[in-house]
Amino acid sequence: MRLRALLDTDALGLKLLGGEDELDRGVRGVMTTDLRDPSRYLSGGELVLTGLAWRRDAADSEPFVKVLAQAGVAALAAGTAELGEVPDDLVVACARHRLPLFRVDESVAFATVTEHVVRQVSGERAGDLAAVVDRHRRMMTSGPAGGGPDVVLDLLGSDLDLRAWVLSPAGRLIAAPKETSPAAGPAGGTGLPADVCARLAAEHLAAGRSGRRGPHRVTLGATTYSLFPVRSTGRAPESGRGGKDAPAPAEGALADWVLAVEADAGDWAEERLDLLHGVTQLIAVERDRRDAARTVRRRLAQEVLELVQTGAAPAEIAARLRVAAPVLLPGLGAAPHWQVVVARVDWDGGEGGGGPLAQSLLEEILVDPAETGPEHSDRIAVAHTGDEAIALVPLPTLATAEHEESGAGILADTLLAAVRDPLSAGLDGDGRLTVGVSAAVHTAEGLRGALEEARHARRVAAARPGRVCAAGHQELASHVLLLPFVPDDVRRAFTARLLDPLRDYDRRHRAELIPTLEAFLDCDGSWTRCAGRLHLHVNTLRYRVGRIEQLTGRDLSRLEDKLDFFLALRMS
């Protein structure tokens, strides 16, 4: 906006005291200050509002105005509440430095002037950015190589001073503005910490499940973020849920990317919200392009999976793996080893057909967090069949050999660590994600066994509590494999028969028989070690163990009875 427009606004009641020849200057923002030297907070083009509290005598006006002129501000507006009138020495100093000076009447609040300027400037910037966005949309859709979401984020920073990031539903940082953006932080960094990404993704999914309309606002510490869903352009609108900000069902929200903007959009004008909606559509185009790029890898996985499940000859499977290896691990000289990861999304209502969603989530989960750029996640191939998603993960031969004993590649206990909170928020109430991981296999002959191993591990994960669970091949060589498949009524009866007498006794006498039993079994029946762990005299420990045996009719010196107690504690 121009300074001249301020004089044409009667509601502001501004009076020009000097600088009539400079009224065509543009105004980029507004700042209120009573500092003697506010230069560190000025970037040029501001209308500076001051109550003159910085002025002690006439000599103060010259250095104050000089600072403003050197910073390139558009004009100075002085209030009269402090001194009653704008002093002549300030008028003279402004005239010397060719700085337009306005008088703000005592009846007009600075907040009124600020609100008017901000509204006008934001509206003009939004119009300019809308034109830029339109040009960028044409650029992205006119050929196979678009500018990517990073370019859109840079436009938001340069034209609207908005810092923004694109996140996956699992909380992975997909795109961030460049460091050259004016919206970059004071240290020049533009990324978001991993814990902030995870928290924002979780809040977005939780808000979507609550049925609240977006954009969703989240405050972390002193920073407020507004979250906008980025939905695939190929996804049909949900029946009965029209409108760009309408909430999506659980499976839809779990497939959305998220545009996180460092701003409170609660009081934004409708035009500004429409602009951000247009930005999400731009980013959605790039998302669809990346999904299309995964088609080759998905097809390779589907072909290998079909060969494995139909009992094809190992030589035929090996031939397909040789085709897949250069695509998934380009430049690899030797044939890789492979792992299989199986995932499934189940809903409490029993709906089937969750394979595509499980496929999408598994592709996000298996991305190496150390990899960035548009080529990330190119190291995996995920197929789906029915309700399952099955990933074929190549492992460099050297890495596998170095870690053969500990289980090379993907480990189930760390696979979901970074994504458990966001995905649990998205599934909370009626959904579960369970994942199983096989051991590494060296040949095509081992792939069929690896698939079955991953499926068994997933069933073990499914027997655990929680919305997001994983299990690995190591757990299939333990009693843990058997426990999940014991019927619930049998489990309850078995544990009640052995442990309920002890729980009742502990409740009445506070004897801590259950903790004593757990420690005794954990110490392999060693009286000395168990007494030391519990800080008890050995005779006290013997008394408690005797009471356990008396109440249950079991003998803890017998291996069979020790095993029964151990299993009962694990199933309780």
XYZ file of C-alpha atoms in Angstrom:
572
model
C 0.000 0.000 0.000
C 1.040 3.659 -0.452
C 1.396 6.300 2.266
C -1.134 8.432 0.412
C -3.814 5.827 1.123
C -3.384 6.385 4.877
C -4.476 10.014 4.521
C -7.513 8.919 2.505
C -8.749 6.720 5.376
C -10.910 8.930 7.581
C -11.145 6.339 10.364
C -7.405 6.707 11.045
C -7.610 10.479 11.482
C -3.956 11.021 10.502
C -2.601 14.503 9.876
C 0.438 15.013 7.646
C 3.087 17.231 9.284
C 5.773 16.901 6.615
C 6.971 14.915 3.602
C 4.191 15.586 1.118
C 6.520 14.797 -1.777
C 7.197 11.282 -0.397
C 3.596 10.049 -0.157
C 4.042 7.544 -3.003
C 6.343 5.436 -0.846
C 5.184 1.857 -0.338
C 4.404 0.445 3.104
C 5.438 -3.178 3.744
C 4.508 -3.408 7.413
C 4.010 -1.570 10.693
C 6.015 -1.375 13.919
C 5.310 0.279 17.272
C 8.327 1.374 19.331
C 9.500 3.738 22.049
C 13.112 2.572 21.924
C 15.748 5.231 21.369
C 17.409 2.963 18.774
C 15.001 0.414 17.218
C 17.251 -0.304 14.216
C 17.748 -3.979 15.058
C 14.013 -4.568 14.578
C 13.674 -2.710 11.265
C 14.046 -4.192 7.794
C 12.779 -1.264 5.686
C 9.392 -0.148 4.394
C 7.669 0.035 7.800
C 5.281 2.647 9.121
C 6.781 3.311 12.577
C 4.331 4.274 15.361
C 5.722 5.929 18.476
C 4.291 7.455 21.628
C 7.445 9.631 22.025
C 8.376 8.103 25.391
C 11.980 7.930 24.101
C 12.201 11.758 23.903
C 13.611 13.515 26.993
C 14.629 16.778 25.300
C 14.895 18.372 21.845
C 18.349 16.862 21.206
C 16.881 13.340 21.106
C 14.848 13.836 17.921
C 17.743 14.055 15.453
C 19.463 10.714 16.313
C 16.110 8.930 16.497
C 14.987 10.106 13.057
C 18.450 9.441 11.592
C 18.218 5.793 12.701
C 14.805 5.443 11.019
C 15.965 7.066 7.786
C 19.054 4.840 7.577
C 16.878 1.752 8.103
C 14.711 2.785 5.135
C 11.372 3.066 6.946
C 8.446 4.450 4.953
C 7.204 7.039 7.471
C 6.895 7.979 11.142
C 3.543 8.437 12.932
C 3.732 10.118 16.351
C 1.040 9.956 19.011
C 0.104 12.951 21.194
C -0.884 11.217 24.442
C 2.588 11.667 26.008
C 3.413 15.313 25.126
C 0.073 16.724 23.964
C 1.511 17.713 20.568
C 4.238 16.573 18.206
C 7.314 18.707 19.100
C 8.784 21.055 16.478
C 12.255 19.520 16.799
C 10.857 16.197 15.569
C 9.165 17.917 12.617
C 12.465 19.610 11.679
C 14.472 16.369 11.984
C 12.017 14.490 9.754
C 12.145 17.255 7.146
C 15.979 17.149 7.172
C 16.002 13.396 6.506
C 13.051 13.478 4.046
C 11.019 11.185 6.322
C 7.226 11.675 6.106
C 5.704 12.488 9.503
C 2.099 11.918 10.601
C 0.315 13.037 13.740
C -1.901 10.341 15.340
C -4.803 11.851 17.236
C -5.100 10.875 20.892
C -8.534 9.361 20.201
C -7.088 6.828 17.719
C -5.433 3.715 19.138
C -2.187 2.509 17.620
C -3.855 -0.915 17.349
C -6.413 0.590 14.939
C -3.672 1.905 12.657
C -1.727 -1.357 12.895
C -4.756 -3.493 12.060
C -5.615 -1.366 9.030
C -2.076 -1.433 7.619
C -1.609 -5.167 8.207
C -4.944 -5.974 6.575
C -4.128 -3.903 3.495
C -0.572 -5.199 3.133
C -1.603 -8.832 3.653
C -4.366 -8.531 1.091
C -1.977 -7.117 -1.507
C 0.645 -9.757 -0.795
C -1.944 -12.506 -0.996
C -3.028 -11.237 -4.411
C 0.582 -11.157 -5.624
C 1.296 -14.636 -4.290
C -1.899 -16.004 -5.808
C -0.618 -14.943 -9.215
C 2.746 -16.579 -8.509
C 1.006 -19.758 -7.366
C -1.069 -19.855 -10.541
C 2.100 -19.588 -12.656
C 3.782 -22.283 -10.611
C 0.777 -24.584 -10.969
C 1.007 -24.308 -14.738
C 4.747 -24.985 -14.575
C 4.303 -28.093 -12.412
C 1.530 -29.590 -14.526
C 3.039 -28.842 -17.933
C 5.849 -31.405 -17.792
C 7.248 -34.372 -15.906
C 9.778 -32.426 -13.839
C 8.022 -29.974 -11.526
C 9.694 -27.605 -9.128
C 8.696 -29.716 -6.137
C 7.093 -28.652 -2.855
C 10.304 -26.915 -1.756
C 9.718 -24.215 -4.386
C 6.192 -23.593 -3.110
C 7.461 -23.278 0.453
C 10.050 -20.745 -0.706
C 7.256 -18.700 -2.301
C 5.355 -18.691 0.981
C 8.459 -17.437 2.752
C 9.426 -14.747 0.260
C 5.934 -13.404 -0.453
C 4.043 -13.894 2.811
C 6.855 -14.280 5.367
C 5.405 -17.675 6.332
C 7.634 -20.534 7.376
C 6.109 -23.845 6.316
C 7.048 -27.514 6.077
C 5.529 -30.607 4.473
C 5.254 -33.707 6.673
C 4.210 -37.283 6.034
C 1.419 -38.838 8.154
C 4.175 -40.678 10.037
C 5.870 -37.377 10.948
C 8.711 -37.513 8.398
C 9.971 -34.172 7.061
C 9.314 -34.252 3.308
C 10.083 -30.659 2.292
C 11.428 -27.515 3.957
C 12.105 -23.956 2.735
C 15.593 -23.044 1.641
C 17.916 -21.168 3.967
C 17.861 -18.200 1.613
C 14.193 -17.547 2.371
C 13.525 -14.355 4.394
C 11.328 -16.526 6.585
C 14.296 -18.598 7.732
C 15.114 -18.648 11.396
C 17.758 -16.441 12.986
C 20.392 -19.148 12.637
C 19.504 -19.783 9.008
C 18.138 -23.263 9.709
C 14.804 -24.202 8.165
C 14.293 -27.800 9.305
C 12.084 -28.964 12.137
C 13.353 -31.228 14.933
C 12.185 -34.828 14.585
C 10.203 -34.669 17.836
C 8.336 -31.556 16.639
C 7.517 -33.248 13.311
C 6.174 -36.299 15.132
C 4.116 -34.171 17.517
C 2.598 -32.090 14.704
C 1.693 -35.208 12.706
C 0.113 -36.776 15.793
C -1.886 -33.626 16.548
C -3.080 -33.435 12.942
C -4.270 -37.045 12.918
C -5.916 -36.724 16.322
C -7.701 -33.519 15.273
C -8.865 -35.152 12.068
C -10.366 -38.069 13.999
C -12.186 -35.678 16.323
C -14.201 -34.336 13.382
C -12.970 -30.759 13.807
C -12.634 -28.775 10.620
C -9.202 -27.581 9.569
C -6.888 -25.879 9.605
C -5.958 -27.355 12.979
C -3.939 -25.116 15.275
C -1.276 -26.514 17.621
C 0.872 -24.597 20.108
C 4.220 -26.145 21.044
C 6.083 -24.049 23.572
C 5.791 -20.458 22.379
C 5.156 -21.345 18.725
C 1.763 -21.831 17.089
C 1.409 -23.958 13.958
C -1.556 -24.258 11.607
C -1.936 -27.647 9.916
C -3.488 -28.132 6.466
C -4.113 -31.587 4.920
C -2.484 -32.344 1.578
C -4.732 -34.890 -0.098
C -3.997 -36.828 -3.238
C -5.588 -35.198 -6.277
C -6.799 -38.632 -7.327
C -8.724 -39.269 -4.119
C -12.455 -38.831 -4.442
C -14.213 -36.640 -1.889
C -15.879 -38.540 0.911
C -19.606 -38.949 0.567
C -21.491 -36.362 2.568
C -18.317 -34.564 3.571
C -17.927 -31.873 1.003
C -15.677 -28.861 1.341
C -11.944 -28.462 1.274
C -11.584 -28.460 5.056
C -14.024 -31.274 5.786
C -12.602 -34.000 8.009
C -11.567 -37.259 6.361
C -12.260 -40.746 7.656
C -9.455 -42.520 9.485
C -8.045 -44.308 6.455
C -8.097 -41.042 4.465
C -6.380 -38.979 7.157
C -3.655 -41.599 7.516
C -2.845 -41.189 3.840
C -2.609 -37.368 3.932
C 0.552 -35.332 3.890
C 0.452 -32.260 6.150
C 1.397 -28.651 5.419
C 2.549 -27.176 8.751
C 2.626 -23.357 8.750
C 4.271 -21.414 11.570
C 1.332 -19.059 12.131
C -2.058 -18.905 13.799
C -4.622 -19.166 11.001
C -7.547 -18.744 13.382
C -8.181 -15.138 12.387
C -7.133 -15.302 8.742
C -9.434 -13.896 6.095
C -11.226 -16.342 3.801
C -9.075 -15.221 0.866
C -5.898 -16.118 2.730
C -7.263 -19.547 3.679
C -8.239 -20.129 0.038
C -4.681 -19.261 -0.946
C -3.233 -21.866 1.439
C -5.737 -24.404 0.112
C -4.366 -23.688 -3.362
C -0.854 -24.277 -2.042
C -1.876 -27.698 -0.699
C -3.264 -28.567 -4.134
C 0.068 -27.650 -5.687
C 1.893 -29.886 -3.249
C -0.627 -32.664 -3.905
C 0.360 -32.612 -7.590
C 3.956 -33.277 -6.608
C 2.851 -36.015 -4.239
C 0.973 -37.772 -7.030
C 4.092 -37.490 -9.175
C 6.182 -39.163 -6.479
C 3.583 -41.893 -6.054
C 3.738 -42.517 -9.789
C 7.526 -42.832 -9.541
C 7.040 -45.686 -7.078
C 5.046 -47.670 -9.624
C 8.069 -49.520 -11.002
C 9.233 -50.587 -7.546
C 5.724 -51.650 -6.549
C 5.371 -53.706 -9.713
C 8.702 -55.436 -9.082
C 7.622 -56.348 -5.569
C 4.259 -57.593 -6.855
C 5.923 -59.820 -9.450
C 8.362 -61.335 -6.950
C 5.556 -61.859 -4.420
C 3.382 -63.664 -6.959
C 6.272 -65.957 -7.907
C 6.976 -66.774 -4.267
C 3.342 -67.453 -3.387
C 2.635 -69.599 -6.455
C 5.624 -71.858 -5.777
C 7.714 -70.773 -8.766
C 11.139 -72.319 -9.253
C 13.965 -70.646 -7.288
C 15.778 -69.901 -10.555
C 12.789 -67.895 -11.815
C 12.554 -65.958 -8.532
C 16.309 -65.308 -8.611
C 15.987 -63.880 -12.126
C 13.368 -61.355 -10.974
C 15.513 -60.429 -7.987
C 18.431 -59.702 -10.320
C 16.166 -57.267 -12.179
C 15.015 -55.643 -8.931
C 18.453 -55.202 -7.369
C 19.782 -52.455 -9.714
C 16.520 -50.515 -9.365
C 16.533 -50.608 -5.555
C 20.291 -50.440 -4.979
C 21.817 -48.768 -8.064
C 25.545 -49.259 -8.495
C 25.636 -52.386 -6.345
C 28.136 -54.883 -7.713
C 27.133 -58.034 -5.831
C 23.643 -59.446 -5.386
C 22.122 -58.146 -2.140
C 20.582 -60.053 0.710
C 16.875 -59.455 1.361
C 14.478 -58.926 4.213
C 10.696 -59.170 4.104
C 8.444 -56.866 6.126
C 4.699 -57.515 6.381
C 2.188 -54.919 7.602
C -1.557 -54.960 8.086
C -4.137 -52.343 9.113
C -7.207 -53.723 10.883
C -10.339 -51.837 11.911
C -12.507 -52.820 14.843
C -15.532 -52.919 12.572
C -13.927 -55.735 10.604
C -13.757 -53.925 7.252
C -11.288 -55.522 4.860
C -9.311 -54.186 1.911
C -6.765 -52.253 3.954
C -3.861 -53.352 1.743
C -3.384 -50.038 -0.137
C -3.335 -48.058 3.114
C -0.905 -50.527 4.701
C 1.239 -50.230 1.571
C 1.344 -46.441 1.810
C 2.154 -46.495 5.527
C 4.846 -49.138 5.127
C 6.544 -47.087 2.420
C 6.672 -44.136 4.825
C 7.819 -46.223 7.807
C 10.685 -47.859 5.918
C 12.193 -44.584 4.710
C 15.688 -44.091 6.098
C 15.463 -40.893 8.220
C 19.016 -40.007 7.162
C 17.960 -39.768 3.516
C 16.548 -36.505 2.144
C 15.535 -35.173 -1.234
C 13.027 -36.340 -3.842
C 14.771 -39.697 -4.276
C 14.239 -40.870 -0.712
C 12.385 -44.157 -0.180
C 13.800 -45.486 -3.475
C 15.414 -48.377 -1.611
C 12.270 -50.405 -0.969
C 9.562 -52.092 -2.990
C 6.148 -52.621 -1.405
C 3.310 -54.684 -2.831
C -0.098 -55.387 -1.373
C -2.412 -58.340 -1.528
C -5.795 -58.300 0.170
C -5.324 -56.764 3.611
C -1.536 -57.154 3.680
C 1.328 -54.987 2.512
C 4.597 -56.800 1.852
C 7.928 -55.005 1.484
C 10.988 -56.433 -0.214
C 13.970 -54.683 1.366
C 17.459 -55.094 -0.175
C 20.464 -55.143 2.153
C 24.026 -54.556 0.954
C 25.981 -57.808 1.286
C 28.795 -56.198 3.307
C 26.424 -54.747 5.916
C 24.686 -58.079 6.305
C 27.939 -59.980 6.775
C 29.157 -57.543 9.413
C 25.960 -57.836 11.456
C 24.913 -61.392 10.721
C 24.803 -62.452 14.338
C 22.731 -59.505 15.551
C 20.316 -59.518 12.604
C 21.277 -57.218 9.751
C 19.143 -54.426 8.399
C 15.729 -53.658 9.842
C 15.115 -54.440 13.512
C 11.528 -54.708 14.732
C 12.185 -53.067 18.096
C 13.403 -49.831 16.461
C 11.296 -49.846 13.284
C 8.304 -48.015 14.748
C 10.036 -45.929 17.416
C 9.842 -42.631 15.509
C 6.328 -43.098 14.097
C 4.420 -44.837 16.907
C 2.926 -41.656 18.415
C 1.622 -40.076 15.177
C 0.191 -43.323 13.832
C -1.333 -44.264 17.186
C -3.134 -40.913 17.167
C -4.477 -41.616 13.682
C -5.640 -45.134 14.564
C -6.918 -44.370 18.065
C -10.399 -45.681 18.716
C -10.920 -48.282 16.005
C -7.729 -49.173 14.118
C -4.474 -51.091 14.533
C -1.236 -51.344 12.561
C 0.831 -54.488 13.077
C 4.196 -55.227 11.462
C 6.352 -58.357 11.224
C 10.013 -58.491 10.165
C 11.896 -61.506 8.825
C 15.566 -62.360 9.156
C 17.873 -61.597 6.236
C 18.023 -64.276 3.526
C 20.867 -64.784 1.076
C 19.174 -66.623 -1.793
C 15.920 -66.816 -3.696
C 15.216 -70.165 -2.049
C 15.039 -68.448 1.329
C 12.526 -65.816 0.280
C 9.463 -68.037 0.717
C 10.513 -68.877 4.263
C 11.238 -65.213 4.971
C 7.712 -64.270 3.896
C 6.155 -66.849 6.202
C 8.486 -65.795 8.997
C 7.447 -62.139 8.630
C 3.773 -63.153 8.623
C 4.189 -65.204 11.805
C 6.021 -62.305 13.451
C 3.152 -59.979 12.515
C 0.674 -62.325 14.207
C 2.799 -62.179 17.356
C 2.674 -58.357 17.138
C -1.109 -58.508 16.666
C -1.481 -60.342 19.989
C 0.092 -57.436 21.881
C -1.734 -54.424 23.298
C -1.427 -51.080 21.591
C -2.476 -49.468 18.319
C 0.941 -49.790 16.605
C 3.023 -52.934 17.242
C 5.900 -54.798 15.598
C 7.669 -58.110 16.160
C 10.827 -59.582 14.668
C 12.073 -63.002 13.666
C 14.102 -63.343 16.893
C 10.875 -63.706 18.857
C 9.783 -66.760 16.871
C 12.336 -68.950 18.624
C 10.809 -68.310 22.042
C 7.739 -69.234 24.084
C 6.495 -65.793 23.008
C 5.496 -67.445 19.717
C 3.093 -69.788 21.542
C 1.484 -67.451 24.076
C -0.450 -65.200 21.654
C -2.296 -68.181 20.191
C -3.641 -69.491 23.503
C -7.408 -68.713 23.625
C -8.286 -65.833 25.934
C -10.540 -67.898 28.200
C -7.795 -70.507 28.653
C -5.236 -67.789 29.446
C -7.523 -66.217 32.029
C -8.324 -69.533 33.707
C -4.672 -70.599 33.821
C -3.377 -67.339 35.328
C -6.282 -67.064 37.777
C -5.704 -70.568 39.129
C -2.026 -69.884 39.820
C -1.867 -66.178 40.649
C -5.219 -65.160 42.153
C -4.458 -66.782 45.556
C -1.220 -64.783 45.688
C -2.903 -61.534 44.625
C -5.617 -61.961 47.274
C -3.009 -62.631 49.965
C -0.972 -59.580 48.901
C -4.089 -57.422 49.007
C -4.943 -58.498 52.542
C -1.444 -58.643 54.059
C 0.750 -56.468 51.779
C 3.128 -59.420 51.651
C 4.500 -58.750 48.119
C 4.352 -62.399 47.136
C 3.919 -61.630 43.404
C 7.038 -59.382 43.221
C 8.940 -62.015 45.217
C 7.890 -64.749 42.791
C 8.944 -62.649 39.774
C 12.350 -61.921 41.290
C 12.887 -65.542 42.335
C 12.227 -66.819 38.808
C 14.313 -64.046 37.270
C 17.257 -65.136 39.467
C 16.870 -68.764 38.282
C 15.899 -69.891 41.781
C 19.096 -68.593 43.427
C 18.283 -67.794 47.064
C 21.338 -65.577 47.578
C 20.946 -63.487 44.432
C 17.193 -63.088 44.901
C 17.548 -62.051 48.555
C 20.184 -59.498 47.554
C 17.987 -58.064 44.804
C 15.007 -57.701 47.146
C 17.163 -56.514 50.082
C 15.817 -59.322 52.253
C 17.392 -61.819 54.635
C 17.521 -65.279 53.063
C 15.272 -66.636 55.831
C 12.628 -64.004 54.989
C 12.822 -65.007 51.345
C 12.438 -68.691 52.274
C 9.349 -67.823 54.340
C 7.744 -65.978 51.406
C 8.495 -68.770 48.912
C 7.065 -71.273 51.363
C 3.890 -69.198 51.629
C 3.640 -69.123 47.785
C 3.930 -72.911 47.647
C 1.377 -73.339 50.449
C -1.201 -71.065 48.776
C -0.840 -72.607 45.311
C -0.009 -76.236 46.074
C 3.093 -75.983 43.851
C 6.775 -76.746 44.497
C 9.226 -74.124 43.265
C 12.081 -76.589 43.346
C 10.440 -78.458 40.449
C 11.148 -77.265 36.894
C 7.554 -77.893 35.757
C 6.079 -75.692 38.486
C 8.639 -72.952 37.845
C 7.696 -72.979 34.157
C 3.963 -72.781 34.950
C 4.494 -69.753 37.189
C 6.720 -68.139 34.542
C 4.094 -68.547 31.813
C 1.295 -67.360 34.102
C 3.213 -64.162 34.863
C 3.898 -63.560 31.165
C 0.228 -64.042 30.243
C -1.183 -61.928 33.072
